[in-house]
Coordinates of C-alpha atoms in Angstrom, one line a residue:
X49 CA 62.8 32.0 220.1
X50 CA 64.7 32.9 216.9
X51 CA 62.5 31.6 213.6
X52 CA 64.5 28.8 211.9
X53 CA 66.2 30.4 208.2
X54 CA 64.2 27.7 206.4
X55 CA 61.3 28.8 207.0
X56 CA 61.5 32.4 206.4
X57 CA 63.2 31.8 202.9
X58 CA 60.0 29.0 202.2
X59 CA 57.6 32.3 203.2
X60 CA 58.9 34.5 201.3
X61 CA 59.5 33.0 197.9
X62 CA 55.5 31.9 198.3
X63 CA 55.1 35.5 198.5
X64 CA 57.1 36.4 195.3
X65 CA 55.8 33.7 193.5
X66 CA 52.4 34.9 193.5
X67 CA 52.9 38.5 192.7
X68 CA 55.0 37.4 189.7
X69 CA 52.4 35.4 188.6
X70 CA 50.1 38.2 189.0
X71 CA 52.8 40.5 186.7
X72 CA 53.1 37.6 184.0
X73 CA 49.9 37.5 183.3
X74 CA 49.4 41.4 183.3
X75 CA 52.4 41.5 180.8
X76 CA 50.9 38.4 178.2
X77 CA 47.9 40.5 178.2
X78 CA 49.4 43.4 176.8
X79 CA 51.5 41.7 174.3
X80 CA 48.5 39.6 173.2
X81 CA 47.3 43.3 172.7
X82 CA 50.0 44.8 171.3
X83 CA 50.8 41.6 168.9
X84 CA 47.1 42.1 167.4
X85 CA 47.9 46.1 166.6
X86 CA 51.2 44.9 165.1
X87 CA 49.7 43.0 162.8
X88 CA 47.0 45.7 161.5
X89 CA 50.3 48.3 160.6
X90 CA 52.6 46.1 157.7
X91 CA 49.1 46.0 155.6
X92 CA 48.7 49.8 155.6
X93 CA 52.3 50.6 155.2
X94 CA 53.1 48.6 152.3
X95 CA 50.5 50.1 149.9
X96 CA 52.1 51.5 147.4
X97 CA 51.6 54.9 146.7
X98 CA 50.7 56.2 143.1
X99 CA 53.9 57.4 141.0
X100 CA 54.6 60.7 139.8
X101 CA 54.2 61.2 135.8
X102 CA 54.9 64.8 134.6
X103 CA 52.8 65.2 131.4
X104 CA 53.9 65.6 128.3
X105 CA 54.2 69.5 128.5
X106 CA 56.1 69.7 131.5
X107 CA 58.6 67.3 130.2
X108 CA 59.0 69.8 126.7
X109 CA 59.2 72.8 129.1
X110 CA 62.0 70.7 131.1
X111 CA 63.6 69.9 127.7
X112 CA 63.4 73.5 126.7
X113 CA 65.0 75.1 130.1
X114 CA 67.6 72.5 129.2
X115 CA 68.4 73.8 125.4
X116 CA 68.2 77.4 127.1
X117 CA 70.6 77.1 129.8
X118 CA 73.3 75.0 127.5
X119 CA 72.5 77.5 125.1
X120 CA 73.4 80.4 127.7
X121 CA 76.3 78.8 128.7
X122 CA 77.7 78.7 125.3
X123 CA 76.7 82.1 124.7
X124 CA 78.8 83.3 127.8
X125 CA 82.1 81.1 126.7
X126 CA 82.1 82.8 123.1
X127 CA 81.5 86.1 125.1
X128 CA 84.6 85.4 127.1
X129 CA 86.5 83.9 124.4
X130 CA 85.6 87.0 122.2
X131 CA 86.9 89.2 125.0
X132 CA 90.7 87.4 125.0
X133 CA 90.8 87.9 121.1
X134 CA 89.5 91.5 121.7
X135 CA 92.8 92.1 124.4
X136 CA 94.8 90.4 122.4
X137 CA 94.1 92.6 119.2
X138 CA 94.3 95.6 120.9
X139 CA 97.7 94.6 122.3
X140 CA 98.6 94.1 118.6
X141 CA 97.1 97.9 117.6
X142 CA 99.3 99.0 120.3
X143 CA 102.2 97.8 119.1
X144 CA 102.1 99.4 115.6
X145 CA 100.9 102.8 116.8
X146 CA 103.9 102.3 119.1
X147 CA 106.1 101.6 116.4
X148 CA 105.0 103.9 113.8
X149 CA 106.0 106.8 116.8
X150 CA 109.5 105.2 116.6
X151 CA 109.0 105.8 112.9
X152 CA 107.9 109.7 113.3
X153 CA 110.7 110.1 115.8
X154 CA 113.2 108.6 113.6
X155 CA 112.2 110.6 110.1
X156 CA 111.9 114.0 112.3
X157 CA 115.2 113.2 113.4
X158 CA 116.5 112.7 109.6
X159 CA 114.9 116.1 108.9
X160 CA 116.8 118.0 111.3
X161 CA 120.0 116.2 110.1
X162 CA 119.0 117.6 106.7
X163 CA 118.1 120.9 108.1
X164 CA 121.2 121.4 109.6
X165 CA 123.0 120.1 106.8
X166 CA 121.3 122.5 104.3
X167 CA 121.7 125.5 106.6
X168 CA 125.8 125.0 106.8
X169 CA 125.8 124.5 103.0
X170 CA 123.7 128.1 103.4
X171 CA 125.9 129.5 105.0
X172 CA 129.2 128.8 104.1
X173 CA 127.7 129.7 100.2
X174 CA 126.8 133.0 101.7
X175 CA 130.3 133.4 103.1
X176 CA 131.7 132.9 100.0
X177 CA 129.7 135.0 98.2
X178 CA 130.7 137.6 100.5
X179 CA 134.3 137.4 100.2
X180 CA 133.8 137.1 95.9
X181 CA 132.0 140.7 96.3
X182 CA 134.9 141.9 98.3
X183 CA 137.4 141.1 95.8
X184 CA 135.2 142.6 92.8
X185 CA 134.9 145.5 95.0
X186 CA 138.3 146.3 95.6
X187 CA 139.5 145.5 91.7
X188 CA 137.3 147.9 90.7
X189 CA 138.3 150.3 93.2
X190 CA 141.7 149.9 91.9
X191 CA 140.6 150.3 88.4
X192 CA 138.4 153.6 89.3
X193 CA 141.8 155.5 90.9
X194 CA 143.8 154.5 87.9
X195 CA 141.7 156.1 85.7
X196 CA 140.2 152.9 83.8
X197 CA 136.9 152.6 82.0
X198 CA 135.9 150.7 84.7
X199 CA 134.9 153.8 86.4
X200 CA 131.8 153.8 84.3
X201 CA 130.9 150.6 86.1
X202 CA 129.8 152.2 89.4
X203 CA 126.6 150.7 89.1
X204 CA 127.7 147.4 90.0
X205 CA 128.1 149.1 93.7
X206 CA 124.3 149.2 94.0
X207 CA 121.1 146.4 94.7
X208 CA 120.7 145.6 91.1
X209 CA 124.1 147.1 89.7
X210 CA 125.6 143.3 88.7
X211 CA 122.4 142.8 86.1
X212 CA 122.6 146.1 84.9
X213 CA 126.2 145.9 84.0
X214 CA 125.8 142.9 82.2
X215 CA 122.7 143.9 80.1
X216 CA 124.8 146.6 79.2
X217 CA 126.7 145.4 76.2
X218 CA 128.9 148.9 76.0
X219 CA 130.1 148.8 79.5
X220 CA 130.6 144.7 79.1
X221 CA 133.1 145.4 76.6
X222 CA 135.1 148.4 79.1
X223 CA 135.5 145.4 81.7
X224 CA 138.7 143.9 81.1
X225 CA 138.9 140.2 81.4
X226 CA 139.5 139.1 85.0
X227 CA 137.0 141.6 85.8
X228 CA 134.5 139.4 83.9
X229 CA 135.7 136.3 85.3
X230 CA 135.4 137.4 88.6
X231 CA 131.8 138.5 88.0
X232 CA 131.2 135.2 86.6
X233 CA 131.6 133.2 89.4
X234 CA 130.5 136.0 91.8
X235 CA 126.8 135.1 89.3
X236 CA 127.3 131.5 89.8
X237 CA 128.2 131.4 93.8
X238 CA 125.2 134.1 93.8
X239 CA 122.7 131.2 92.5
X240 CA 124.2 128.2 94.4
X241 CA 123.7 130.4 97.1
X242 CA 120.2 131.2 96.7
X243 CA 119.7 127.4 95.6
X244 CA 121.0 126.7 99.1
X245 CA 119.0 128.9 100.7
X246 CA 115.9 127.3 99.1
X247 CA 117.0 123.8 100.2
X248 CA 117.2 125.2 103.8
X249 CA 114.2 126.7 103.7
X250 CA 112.3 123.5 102.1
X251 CA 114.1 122.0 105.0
X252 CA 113.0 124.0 107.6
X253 CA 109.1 123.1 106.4
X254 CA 109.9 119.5 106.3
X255 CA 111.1 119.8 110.1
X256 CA 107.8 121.2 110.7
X257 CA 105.5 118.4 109.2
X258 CA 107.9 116.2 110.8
X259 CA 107.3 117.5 113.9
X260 CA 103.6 117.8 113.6
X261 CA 103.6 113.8 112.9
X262 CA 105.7 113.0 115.5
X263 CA 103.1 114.0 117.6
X264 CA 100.2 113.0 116.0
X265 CA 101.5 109.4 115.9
X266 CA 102.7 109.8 119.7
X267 CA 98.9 110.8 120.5
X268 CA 97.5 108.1 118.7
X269 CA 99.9 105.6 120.7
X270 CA 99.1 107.1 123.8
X271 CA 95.5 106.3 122.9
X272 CA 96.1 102.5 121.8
X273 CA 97.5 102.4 125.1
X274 CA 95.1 104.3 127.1
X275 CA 92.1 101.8 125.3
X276 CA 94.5 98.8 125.7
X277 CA 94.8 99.8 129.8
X278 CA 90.5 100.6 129.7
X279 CA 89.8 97.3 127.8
X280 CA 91.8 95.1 130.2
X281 CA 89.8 96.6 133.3
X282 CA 86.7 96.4 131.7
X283 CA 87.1 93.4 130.0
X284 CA 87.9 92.1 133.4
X285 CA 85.1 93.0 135.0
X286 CA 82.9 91.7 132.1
X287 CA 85.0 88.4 132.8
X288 CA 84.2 88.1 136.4
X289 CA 80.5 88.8 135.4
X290 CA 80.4 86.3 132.9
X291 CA 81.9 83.7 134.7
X292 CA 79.9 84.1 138.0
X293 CA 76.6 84.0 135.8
X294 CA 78.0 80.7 134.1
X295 CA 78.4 79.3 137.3
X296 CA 75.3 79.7 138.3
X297 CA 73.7 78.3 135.1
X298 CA 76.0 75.3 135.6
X299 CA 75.1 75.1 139.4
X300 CA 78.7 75.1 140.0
X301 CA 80.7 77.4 142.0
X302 CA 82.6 80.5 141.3
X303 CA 85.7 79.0 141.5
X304 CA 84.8 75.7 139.6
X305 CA 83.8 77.9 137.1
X306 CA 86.8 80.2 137.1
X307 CA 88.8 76.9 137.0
X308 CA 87.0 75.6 134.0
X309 CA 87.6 78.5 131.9
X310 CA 91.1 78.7 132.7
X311 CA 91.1 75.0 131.5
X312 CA 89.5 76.2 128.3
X313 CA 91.5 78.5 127.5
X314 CA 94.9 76.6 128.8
X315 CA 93.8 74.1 126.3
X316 CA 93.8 76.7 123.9
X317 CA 97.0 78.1 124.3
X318 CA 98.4 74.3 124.3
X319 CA 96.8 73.7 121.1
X320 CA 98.3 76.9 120.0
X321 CA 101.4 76.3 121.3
X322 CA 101.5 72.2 119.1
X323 CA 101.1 74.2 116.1
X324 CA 103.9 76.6 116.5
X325 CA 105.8 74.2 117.8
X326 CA 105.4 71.8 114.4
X327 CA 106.0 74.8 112.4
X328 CA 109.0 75.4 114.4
X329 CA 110.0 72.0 113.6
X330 CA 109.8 72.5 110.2
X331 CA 111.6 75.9 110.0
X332 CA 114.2 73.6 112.0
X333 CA 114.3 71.0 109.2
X334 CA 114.7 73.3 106.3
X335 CA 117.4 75.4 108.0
X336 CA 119.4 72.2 108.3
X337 CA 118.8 71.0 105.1
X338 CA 119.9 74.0 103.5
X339 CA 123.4 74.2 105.9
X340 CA 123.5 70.1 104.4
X341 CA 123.2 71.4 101.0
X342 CA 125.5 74.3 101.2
X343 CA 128.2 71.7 103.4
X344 CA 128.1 69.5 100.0
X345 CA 128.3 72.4 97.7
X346 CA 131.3 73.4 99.8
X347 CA 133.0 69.9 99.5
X348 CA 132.4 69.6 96.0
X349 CA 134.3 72.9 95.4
X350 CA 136.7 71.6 97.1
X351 CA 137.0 68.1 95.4
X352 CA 137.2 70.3 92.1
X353 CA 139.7 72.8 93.5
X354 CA 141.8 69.2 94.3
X355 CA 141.4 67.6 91.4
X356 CA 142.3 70.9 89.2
X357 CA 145.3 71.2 91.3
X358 CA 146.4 67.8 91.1
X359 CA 145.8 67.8 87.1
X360 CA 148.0 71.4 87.3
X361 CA 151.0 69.3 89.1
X362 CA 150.6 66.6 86.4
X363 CA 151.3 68.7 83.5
X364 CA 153.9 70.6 85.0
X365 CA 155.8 66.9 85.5
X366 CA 155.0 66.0 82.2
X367 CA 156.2 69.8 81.1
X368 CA 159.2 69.1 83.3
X369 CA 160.1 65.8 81.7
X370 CA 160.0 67.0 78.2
X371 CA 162.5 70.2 79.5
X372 CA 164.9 67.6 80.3
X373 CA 164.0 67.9 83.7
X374 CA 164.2 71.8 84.0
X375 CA 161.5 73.3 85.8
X376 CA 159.1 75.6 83.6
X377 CA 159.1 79.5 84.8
X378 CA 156.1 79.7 87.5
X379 CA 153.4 80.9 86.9
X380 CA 151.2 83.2 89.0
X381 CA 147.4 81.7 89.5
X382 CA 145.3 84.4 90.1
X383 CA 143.1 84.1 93.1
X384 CA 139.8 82.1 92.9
X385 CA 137.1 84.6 93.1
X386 CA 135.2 84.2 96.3
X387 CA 131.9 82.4 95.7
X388 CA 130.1 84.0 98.6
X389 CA 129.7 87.5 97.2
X390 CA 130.5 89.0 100.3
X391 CA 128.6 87.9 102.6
X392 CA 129.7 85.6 105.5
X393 CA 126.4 83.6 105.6
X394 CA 126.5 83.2 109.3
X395 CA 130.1 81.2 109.1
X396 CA 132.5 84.1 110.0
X397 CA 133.9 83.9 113.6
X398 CA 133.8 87.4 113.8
X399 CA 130.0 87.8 113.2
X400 CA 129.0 84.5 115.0
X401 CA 131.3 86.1 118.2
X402 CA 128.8 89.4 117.8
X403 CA 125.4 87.4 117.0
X404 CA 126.5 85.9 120.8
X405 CA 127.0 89.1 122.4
X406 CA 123.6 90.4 121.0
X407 CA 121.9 87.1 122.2
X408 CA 123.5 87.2 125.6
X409 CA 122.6 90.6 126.0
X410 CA 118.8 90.1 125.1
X411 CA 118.6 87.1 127.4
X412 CA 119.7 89.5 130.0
X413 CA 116.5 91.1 129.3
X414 CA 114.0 88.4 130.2
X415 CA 111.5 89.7 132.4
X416 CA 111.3 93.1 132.1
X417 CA 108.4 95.5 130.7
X418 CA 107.0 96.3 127.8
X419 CA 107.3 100.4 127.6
X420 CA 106.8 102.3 124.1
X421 CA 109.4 104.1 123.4
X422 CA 111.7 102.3 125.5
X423 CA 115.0 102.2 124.9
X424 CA 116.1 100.3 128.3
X425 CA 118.0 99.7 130.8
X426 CA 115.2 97.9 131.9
X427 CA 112.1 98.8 130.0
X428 CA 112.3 98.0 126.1
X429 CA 109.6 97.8 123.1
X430 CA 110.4 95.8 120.6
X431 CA 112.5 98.0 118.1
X432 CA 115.1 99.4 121.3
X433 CA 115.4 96.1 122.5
X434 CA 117.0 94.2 118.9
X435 CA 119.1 98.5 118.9
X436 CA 120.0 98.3 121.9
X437 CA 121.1 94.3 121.6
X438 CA 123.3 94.6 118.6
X439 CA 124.4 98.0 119.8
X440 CA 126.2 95.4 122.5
X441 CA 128.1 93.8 119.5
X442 CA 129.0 96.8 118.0
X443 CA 126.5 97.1 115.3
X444 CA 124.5 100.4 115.5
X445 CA 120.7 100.3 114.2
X446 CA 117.6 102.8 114.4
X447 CA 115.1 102.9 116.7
X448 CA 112.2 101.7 114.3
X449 CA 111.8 98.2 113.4
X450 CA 111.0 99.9 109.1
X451 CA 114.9 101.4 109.5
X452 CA 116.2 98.2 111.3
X453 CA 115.3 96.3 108.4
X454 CA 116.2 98.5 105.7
X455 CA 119.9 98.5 107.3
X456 CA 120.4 94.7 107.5
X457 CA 121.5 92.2 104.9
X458 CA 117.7 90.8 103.8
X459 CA 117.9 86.9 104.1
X460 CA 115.8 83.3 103.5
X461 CA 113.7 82.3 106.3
X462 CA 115.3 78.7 106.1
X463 CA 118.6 81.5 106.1
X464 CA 118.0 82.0 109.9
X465 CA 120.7 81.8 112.4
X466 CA 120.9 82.6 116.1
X467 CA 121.3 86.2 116.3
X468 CA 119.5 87.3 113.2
X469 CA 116.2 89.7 113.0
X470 CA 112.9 88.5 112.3
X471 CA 109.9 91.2 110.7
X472 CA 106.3 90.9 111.1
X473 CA 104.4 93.6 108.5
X474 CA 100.9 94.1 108.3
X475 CA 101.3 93.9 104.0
X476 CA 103.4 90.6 103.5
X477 CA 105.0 92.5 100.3
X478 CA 105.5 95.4 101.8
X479 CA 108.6 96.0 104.0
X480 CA 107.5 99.7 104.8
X481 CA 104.2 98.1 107.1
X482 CA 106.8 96.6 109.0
X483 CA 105.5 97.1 112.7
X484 CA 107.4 94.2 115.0
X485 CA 110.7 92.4 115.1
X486 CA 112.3 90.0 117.3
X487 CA 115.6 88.1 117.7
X488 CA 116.1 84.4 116.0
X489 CA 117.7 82.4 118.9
X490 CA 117.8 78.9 117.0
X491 CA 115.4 75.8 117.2
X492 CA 112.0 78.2 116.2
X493 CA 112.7 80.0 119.3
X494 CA 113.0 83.6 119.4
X495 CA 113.0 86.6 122.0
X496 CA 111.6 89.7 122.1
X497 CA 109.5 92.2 123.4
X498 CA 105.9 91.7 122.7
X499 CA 103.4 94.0 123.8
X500 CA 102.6 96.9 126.7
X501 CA 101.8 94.4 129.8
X502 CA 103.6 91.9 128.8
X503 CA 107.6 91.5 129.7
X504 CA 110.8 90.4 127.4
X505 CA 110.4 86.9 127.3
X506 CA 111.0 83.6 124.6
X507 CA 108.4 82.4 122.3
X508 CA 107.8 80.3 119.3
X509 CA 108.5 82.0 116.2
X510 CA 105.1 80.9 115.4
X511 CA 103.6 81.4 118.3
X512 CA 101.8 84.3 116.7
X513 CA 101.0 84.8 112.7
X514 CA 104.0 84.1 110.7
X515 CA 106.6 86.8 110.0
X516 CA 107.4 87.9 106.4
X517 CA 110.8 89.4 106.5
X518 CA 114.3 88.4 107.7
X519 CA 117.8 90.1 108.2
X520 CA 121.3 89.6 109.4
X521 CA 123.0 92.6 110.7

């Protein structure tokens, strides 16, 4: 007999009615329990704990690491900005001991010339000296064998027979008289030879100290450069030193650091860079006011030249009128002087056409190396790249910046147009310390070749210290 469904369900959720009533009350117990801990925790935990307070002496010594590490820091920037001016002065020192070997090279070349020179003058006084003592010879060999007095003169055939003869006032008065005036200026070629020979031999010397300068001036620019090249390697390793070391004192890293200095001195450069470029401006100003003034001294000539040639017609009507109409015999004017004495002051086609050449050839340039001594075709100092620039427009100059100048027409700075040289002199009144030139390109720009590791490139004209000296080739 199956059990009806009703009833089983009824049994069984009896059943599970008392075991979960059993279970609740097991589970209020330990919550009761549990709430009671709970409440003994929040009164413990929010106690406040006593703060920290560093005394007095800790807070100085805090205050003092401060004031040391800034203090460090600031010592290692002024290291590293000390180490820039040191490159950049040796790049300067360089330059002149470069320049004063184009200088040694360029006299020792001028004392050969004169060498040379003095030794054909030698020589061809020699040669004629020769020839003169031929001629006396055979005159008086002619005389001898027809039985002249000048027989007794056979001691003018030996070393010192000439001065004999003519302290001899007896045998001076047997010479006839072409055979004194041939002795005469055999005596006078005799000392403008040995004069000559002198010269030669004073020339000779000079080509030796020459020499021995030349190379002491290309030692001591091989040693600017060899300390420049040392510096820069050392210098950098001091750099990468100093700038680790100021990281750490900045708790920052390398490359933060590296970054910051670069900022520093970017900021210099910029700042460096505002100032040339205000000078700049002003040479810019001045130039122009000067071309304004010189336009307006030009068109006032030119209203006078007018107004004198219209008063010139005048008078000859009036002349013209009182002749019954005849016209008067003209008159030649003679030519205006020229008012420029000379020189084309930048406005001649011909020397604008070669300031361009020289220009375009330079700005071909941009880019490569500094080499002392250079000359091209692609490594230049400063000197062989303005020679070897107007050498392009037909102008020849020396290879020495002291030469270049000396050879050039000397101008104004507010004189300046494109093309023209630019001198920078270690004496400011002194053209002869002369030691770096560059090429004007207009606007305070110029271009040039600065230093060993650096390349041909365009700068302010201020960008450095200003330049004293200025000529137009």
């Amino acid at each position: 007999m199956r059990t009806p469904s009703r009833a089983t369900s009824g049994g069984r959720v009896g059943s599970t009615g008392k075991t979960g009533r059993a279970l609740l009350s097991g589970v209020l117990a330990i919550c009761l329990a549990g709430s009671m801990a709970i409440q003994t925790v929040p009164a413990e935990a929010t106690k406040p704990k006593p703060p920290v307070i560093p005394s007095k002496a800790a807070v100085e010594r805090a205050k003092q690491a401060a004031a040391s590490k800034a203090g460090q820091v600031a010592a290692i920037e002024r290291q590293l900005a000390a180490a820039n001016a040191r490159l950049e002065q040796l790049g300067i020192q360089s330059g002149i001991a470069d320049e004063a070997y184009n200088g040694a090279v360029y006299k020792l070349q001028q004392a050969k010339a004169e060498a040379a020179a003095a030794a054909a003058r030698a020589a061809k006084a020699q040669q004629t000296l020769a020839i003169q003592r031929q001629q006396i010879g055979r005159f008086a060999a002619a005389s001898y064998q027809g039985g002249g007095d000048v027989a007794k003169i056979a001691p003018l055939f030996t070393a010192d027979g000439p001065q004999q003869l003519l302290d001899s006032a007896g045998a001076a008065r047997s010479v006839s008289t072409a055979m004194q005036g041939s002795y005469l200026r055999y005596t006078a070629t005799q000392v403008v030879t040995n004069l000559f020979k002198v010269q030669a031999d004073e020339a000779v010397v000079k080509v030796k100290q020459a020499t021995d300068e030349a190379a002491k001036a290309k030692q001591a620019a091989e040693n600017a450069e060899a300390a420049q090249a040392a510096a820069v390697t050392a210098m950098g390793v001091q750099r990468t030193r100093s700038i680790a070391q100021l990281a750490v004192l900045q708790n920052t890293s390398v490359r933060v650091a590296a970054q910051r200095q670069r900022g520093l001195e970017e900021l210099a450069r910029q700042r460096a860079a505002e100032l040339a470029a205000r000078k700049a401006a002003e040479l810019k100003r001045r130039i122009a006011a000067r071309e304004a003034a010189e336009r307006a001294r030009e068109k006032a000539e030119q209203a006078r030249e007018e107004a004198e040639q219209a008063r010139e017609e005048k008078e000859a009507r009036e002349q013209a009128k009182r002749n019954h109409g005849k016209k008067p015999p003209k008159q030649h004017t003679p030519d205006r002087p020229s008012n420029n004495n000379g020189n084309d002051n930048g406005n001649s086609h011909s020397t604008r056409r070669g300031a361009q050449a020289a220009i375009d050839f330079a700005l071909s340039q941009l880019g490569d190396m500094y080499l002392w001594g250079g000359t091209g075709p692609s490594r230049w100092d400063c000197s062989g790249l303005m020679m070897g620039a107007w050498e392009r427009a037909g102008v020849q100059l020396p290879h020495y910046s002291v030469a270049q100048y000396e050879q050039v027409r000397h101008i104004d700075e507010d004189e300046l147009r494109p093309g023209d040289l630019i001198f920078w002199a270690l004496n400011p009144d002194d053209p002869g310390t002369i030691h770096h030139v560059a090429m004007y390109l207009g606007n305070g720009r110029m271009i040039h070749a600065p230093r060993t590791g650096k390349p041909v490139q365009i700068d302010s004209v201020y960008y450095w210290v200003p330049p004293n000296f200025f000529g137009r080739p």
